[in-house]
Short mmCIF file of C-alpha atoms in Angstrom, two decimals:
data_model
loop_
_atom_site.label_atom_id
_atom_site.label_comp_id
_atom_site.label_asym_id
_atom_site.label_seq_id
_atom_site.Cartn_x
_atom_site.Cartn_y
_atom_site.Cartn_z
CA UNK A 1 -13.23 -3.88 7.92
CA UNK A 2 -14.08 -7.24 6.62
CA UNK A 3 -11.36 -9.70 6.63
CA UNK A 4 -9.84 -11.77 4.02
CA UNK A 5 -8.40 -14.92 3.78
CA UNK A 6 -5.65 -16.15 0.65
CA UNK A 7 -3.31 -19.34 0.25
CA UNK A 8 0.11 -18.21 1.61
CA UNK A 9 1.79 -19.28 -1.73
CA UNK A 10 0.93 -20.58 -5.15
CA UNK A 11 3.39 -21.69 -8.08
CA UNK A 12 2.38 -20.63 -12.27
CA UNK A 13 4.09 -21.85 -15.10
CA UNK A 14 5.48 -18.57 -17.35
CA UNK A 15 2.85 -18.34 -20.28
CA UNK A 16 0.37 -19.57 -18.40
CA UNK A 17 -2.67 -17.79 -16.48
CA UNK A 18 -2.34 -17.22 -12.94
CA UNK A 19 -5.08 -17.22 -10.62
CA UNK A 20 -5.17 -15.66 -7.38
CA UNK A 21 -8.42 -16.44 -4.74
CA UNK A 22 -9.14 -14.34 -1.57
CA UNK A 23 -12.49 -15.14 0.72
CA UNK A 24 -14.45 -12.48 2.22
CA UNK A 25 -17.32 -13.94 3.59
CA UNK A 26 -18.16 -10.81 5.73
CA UNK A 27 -17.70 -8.10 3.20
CA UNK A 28 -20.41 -5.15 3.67
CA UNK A 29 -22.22 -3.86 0.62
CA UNK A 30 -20.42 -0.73 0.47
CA UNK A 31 -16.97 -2.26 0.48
CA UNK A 32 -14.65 -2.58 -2.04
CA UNK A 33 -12.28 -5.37 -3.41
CA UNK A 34 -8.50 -4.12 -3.81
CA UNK A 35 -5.44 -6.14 -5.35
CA UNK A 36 -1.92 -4.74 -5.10
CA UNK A 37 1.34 -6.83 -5.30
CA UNK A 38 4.61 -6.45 -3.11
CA UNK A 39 8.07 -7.26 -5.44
CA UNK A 40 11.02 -7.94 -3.49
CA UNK A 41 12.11 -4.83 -1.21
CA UNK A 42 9.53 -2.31 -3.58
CA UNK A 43 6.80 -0.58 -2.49
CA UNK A 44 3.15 -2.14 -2.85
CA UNK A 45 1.97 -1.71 -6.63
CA UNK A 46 -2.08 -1.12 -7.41
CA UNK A 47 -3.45 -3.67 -9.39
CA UNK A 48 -7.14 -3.43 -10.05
CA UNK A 49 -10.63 -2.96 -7.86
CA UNK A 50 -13.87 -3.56 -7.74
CA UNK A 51 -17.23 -3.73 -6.18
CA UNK A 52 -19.71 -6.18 -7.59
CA UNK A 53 -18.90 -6.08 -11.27
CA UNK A 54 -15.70 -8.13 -12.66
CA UNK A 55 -12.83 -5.85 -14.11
CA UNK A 56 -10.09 -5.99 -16.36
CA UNK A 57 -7.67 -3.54 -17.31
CA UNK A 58 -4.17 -3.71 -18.81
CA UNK A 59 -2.72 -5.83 -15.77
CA UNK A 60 -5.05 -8.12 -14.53
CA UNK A 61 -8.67 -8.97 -14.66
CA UNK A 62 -10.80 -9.28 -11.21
CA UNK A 63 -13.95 -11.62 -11.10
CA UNK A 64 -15.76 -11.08 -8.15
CA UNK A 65 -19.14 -13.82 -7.33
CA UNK A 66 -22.22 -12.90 -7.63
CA UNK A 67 -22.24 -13.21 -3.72
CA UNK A 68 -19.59 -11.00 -3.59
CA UNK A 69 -17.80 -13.44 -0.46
CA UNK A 70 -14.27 -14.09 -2.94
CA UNK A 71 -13.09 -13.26 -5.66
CA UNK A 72 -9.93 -14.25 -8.10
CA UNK A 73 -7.38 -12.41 -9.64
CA UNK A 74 -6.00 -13.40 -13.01
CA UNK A 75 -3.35 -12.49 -14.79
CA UNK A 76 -3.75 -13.83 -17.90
CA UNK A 77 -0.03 -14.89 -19.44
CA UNK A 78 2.54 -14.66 -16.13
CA UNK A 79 5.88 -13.97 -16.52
CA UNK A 80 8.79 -14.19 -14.13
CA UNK A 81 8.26 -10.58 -13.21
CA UNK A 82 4.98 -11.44 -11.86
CA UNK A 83 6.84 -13.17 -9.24
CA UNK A 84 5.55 -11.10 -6.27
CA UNK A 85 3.47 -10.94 -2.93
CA UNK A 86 0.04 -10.42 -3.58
CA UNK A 87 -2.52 -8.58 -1.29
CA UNK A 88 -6.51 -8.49 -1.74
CA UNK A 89 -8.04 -5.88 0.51
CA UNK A 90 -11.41 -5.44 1.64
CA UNK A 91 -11.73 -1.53 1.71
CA UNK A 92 -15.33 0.68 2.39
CA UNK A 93 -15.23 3.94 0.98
CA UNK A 94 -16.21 5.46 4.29
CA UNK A 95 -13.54 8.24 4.92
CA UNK A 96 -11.34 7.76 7.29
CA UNK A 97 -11.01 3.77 5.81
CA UNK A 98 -7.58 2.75 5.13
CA UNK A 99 -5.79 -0.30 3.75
CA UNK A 100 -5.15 -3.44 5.81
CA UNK A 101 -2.61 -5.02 4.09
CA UNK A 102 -2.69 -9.18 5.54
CA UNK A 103 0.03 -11.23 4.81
CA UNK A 104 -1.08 -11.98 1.09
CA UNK A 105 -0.29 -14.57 -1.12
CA UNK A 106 3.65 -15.36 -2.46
CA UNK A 107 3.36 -16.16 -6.14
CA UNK A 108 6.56 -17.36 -7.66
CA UNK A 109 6.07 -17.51 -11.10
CA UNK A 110 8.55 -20.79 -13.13
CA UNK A 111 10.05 -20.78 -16.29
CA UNK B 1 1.97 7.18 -14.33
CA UNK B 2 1.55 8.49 -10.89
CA UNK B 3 4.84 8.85 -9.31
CA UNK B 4 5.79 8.80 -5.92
CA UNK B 5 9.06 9.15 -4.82
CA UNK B 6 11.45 8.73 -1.92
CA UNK B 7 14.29 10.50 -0.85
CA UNK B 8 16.42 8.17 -0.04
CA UNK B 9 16.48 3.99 -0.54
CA UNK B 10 18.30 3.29 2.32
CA UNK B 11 19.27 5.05 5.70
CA UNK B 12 21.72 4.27 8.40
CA UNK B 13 21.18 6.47 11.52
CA UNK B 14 22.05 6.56 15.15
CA UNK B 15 19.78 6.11 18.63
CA UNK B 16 19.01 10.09 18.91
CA UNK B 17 19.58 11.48 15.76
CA UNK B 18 16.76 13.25 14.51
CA UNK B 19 15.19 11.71 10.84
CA UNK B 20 13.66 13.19 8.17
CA UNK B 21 12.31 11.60 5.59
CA UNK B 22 10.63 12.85 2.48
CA UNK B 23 8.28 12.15 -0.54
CA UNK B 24 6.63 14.03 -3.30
CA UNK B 25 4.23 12.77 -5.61
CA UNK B 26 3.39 14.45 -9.62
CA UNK B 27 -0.01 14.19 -9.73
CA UNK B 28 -1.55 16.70 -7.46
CA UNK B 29 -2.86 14.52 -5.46
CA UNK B 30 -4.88 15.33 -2.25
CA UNK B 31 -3.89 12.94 0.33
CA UNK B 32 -0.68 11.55 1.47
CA UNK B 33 0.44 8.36 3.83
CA UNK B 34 3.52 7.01 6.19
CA UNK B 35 2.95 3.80 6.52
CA UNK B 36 6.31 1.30 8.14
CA UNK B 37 6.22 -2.12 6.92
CA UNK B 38 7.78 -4.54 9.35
CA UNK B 39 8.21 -8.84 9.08
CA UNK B 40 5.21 -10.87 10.11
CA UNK B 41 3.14 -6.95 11.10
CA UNK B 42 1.96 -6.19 7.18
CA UNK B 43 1.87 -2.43 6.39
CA UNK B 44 0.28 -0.16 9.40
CA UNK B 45 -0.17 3.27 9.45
CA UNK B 46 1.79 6.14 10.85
CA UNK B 47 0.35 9.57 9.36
CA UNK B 48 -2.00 10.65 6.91
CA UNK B 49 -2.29 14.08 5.32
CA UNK B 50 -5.89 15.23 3.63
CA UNK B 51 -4.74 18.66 2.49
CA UNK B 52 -1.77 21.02 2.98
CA UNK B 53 -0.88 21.58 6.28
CA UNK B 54 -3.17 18.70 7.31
CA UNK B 55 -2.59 16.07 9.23
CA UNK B 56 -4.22 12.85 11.19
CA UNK B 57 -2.21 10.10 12.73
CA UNK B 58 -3.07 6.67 12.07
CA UNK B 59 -2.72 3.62 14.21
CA UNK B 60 1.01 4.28 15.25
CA UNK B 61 1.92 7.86 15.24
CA UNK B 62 4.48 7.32 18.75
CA UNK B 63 7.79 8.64 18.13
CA UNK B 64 6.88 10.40 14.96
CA UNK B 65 5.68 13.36 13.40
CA UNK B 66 4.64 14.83 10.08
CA UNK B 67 4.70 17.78 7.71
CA UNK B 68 2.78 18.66 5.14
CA UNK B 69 3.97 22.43 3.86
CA UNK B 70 3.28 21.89 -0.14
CA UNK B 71 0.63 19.62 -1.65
CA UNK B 72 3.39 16.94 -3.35
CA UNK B 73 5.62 16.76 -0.16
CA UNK B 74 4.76 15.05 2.86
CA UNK B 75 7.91 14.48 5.32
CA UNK B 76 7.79 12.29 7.90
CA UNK B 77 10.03 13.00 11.63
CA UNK B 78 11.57 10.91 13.54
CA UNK B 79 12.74 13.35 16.41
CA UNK B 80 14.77 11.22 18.06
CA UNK B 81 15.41 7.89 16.31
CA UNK B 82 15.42 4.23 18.44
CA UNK B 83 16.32 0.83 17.48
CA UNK B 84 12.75 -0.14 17.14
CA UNK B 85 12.39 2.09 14.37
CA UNK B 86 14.20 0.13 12.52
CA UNK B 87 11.90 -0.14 9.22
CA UNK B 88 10.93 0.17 5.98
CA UNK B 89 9.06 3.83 5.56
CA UNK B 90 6.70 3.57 2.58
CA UNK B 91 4.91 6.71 1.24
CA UNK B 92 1.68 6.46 -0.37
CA UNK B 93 -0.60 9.13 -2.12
CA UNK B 94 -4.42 8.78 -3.68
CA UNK B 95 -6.44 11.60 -5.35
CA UNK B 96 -8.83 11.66 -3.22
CA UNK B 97 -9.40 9.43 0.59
CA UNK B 98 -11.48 7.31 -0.49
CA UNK B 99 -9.49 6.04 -4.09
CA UNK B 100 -6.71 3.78 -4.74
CA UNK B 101 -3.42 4.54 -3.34
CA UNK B 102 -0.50 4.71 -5.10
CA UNK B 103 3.30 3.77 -3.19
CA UNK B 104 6.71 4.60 -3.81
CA UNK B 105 9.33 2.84 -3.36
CA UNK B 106 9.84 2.69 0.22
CA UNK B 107 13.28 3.73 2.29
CA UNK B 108 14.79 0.96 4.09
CA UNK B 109 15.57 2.37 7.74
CA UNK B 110 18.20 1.09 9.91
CA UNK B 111 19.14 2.97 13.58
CA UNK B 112 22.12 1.73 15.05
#
């Protein structure tokens, strides 16, 4: 699986929108971009995916380049509950492919 | 809302006791995980279950084993618990392999 790379922590103002980056230079065509998040002591939460085309639904939106190597998650007005650990995942849909969760990305989120 | 759940939050168990732990997910989902999430390791994978009565391990099935007797329960065995299975157990489910996977809460492990 390709690998990805994210800042270990970031800080958003509540209101404001809050923009996650991952790298994945070495993504394959047939791989997939995956976001969950990681609240304190909870199990991993799915956020969005995506392959070449940006997404939004009612969590987050995902805009992926046109070379497909990152991509950013937004969510668009953070709130303190957004305060998590979040994980972007570079998936196939081969079977047998599972989810490589990386240390991901601390987001505290400040009133 | 796909629901996974766990049987228990936390566990306190001791060297040699034998461990079950369950989950059961609502929406008829095909496939079911164990993964153990440990400090500085990231999720990895213990089990995985395609279909009733299923089973495959994943990258650390050692000192554990799995059951998979209904499609919304998948139990995970630890037949004779150690220290270093000290963990948190999270249970995961997707419709189908290759699809999002949804979690439950996870069960916070301790063997004394």
């Amino acid at each position: 699986d390709a690998k990805t790379t994210q800042p270990t922590s970031m800080d958003c103002a509540e209101g404001r929108a809050a923009n996650l980056p991952c790298n994945h230079s070495t993504i394959s065509g047939n791989e997939y971009v995956y976001w969950y998040r990681q609240i304190h002591s909870q199990g991993p939460q799915y956020i969005i995916h995506g392959l070449k085309n940006n997404e939004t639904n009612e969590m987050a939106s995902l805009i992926i380049t046109e070379d497909r190597k990152s991509s950013t998650l937004i969510l668009p007005h953070a709130t303190l509950r957004d305060t998590a650990v979040y994980y972007c995942i570079v998936r196939s849909d081969n079977y047998g492919q599972n989810f490589v969760f990386g240390p991901g990305t601390r987001l505290s989120v400040l009133p | 809302d796909v629901k996974v759940t766990q049987s228990s939050r936390y566990l306190v168990k001791r060297t040699g006791e034998k461990v079950f732990l369950e989950c059961v997910q609502d929406m008829d989902h095909e496939n079911m995980f164990w993964y153990r999430q440990d400090p500085g390791l990231g999720l990895r994978l213990i089990y995985f279950s395609y279909d009733v009565k299923m089973k495959e391990k994943g990258d650390i099935p050692e000192g554990y084993s799995v059951s998979r007797e209904k499609k919304e329960r998948f139990s995970l065995i630890l037949e004779s618990a150690s220290t270093n299975q000290t963990s948190m157990y999270l249970c995961a489910s997707s419709l189908s392999v290759n699809y999002e996977q949804y979690f439950g809460p996870g069960t916070r492990l301790t063997v004394t």
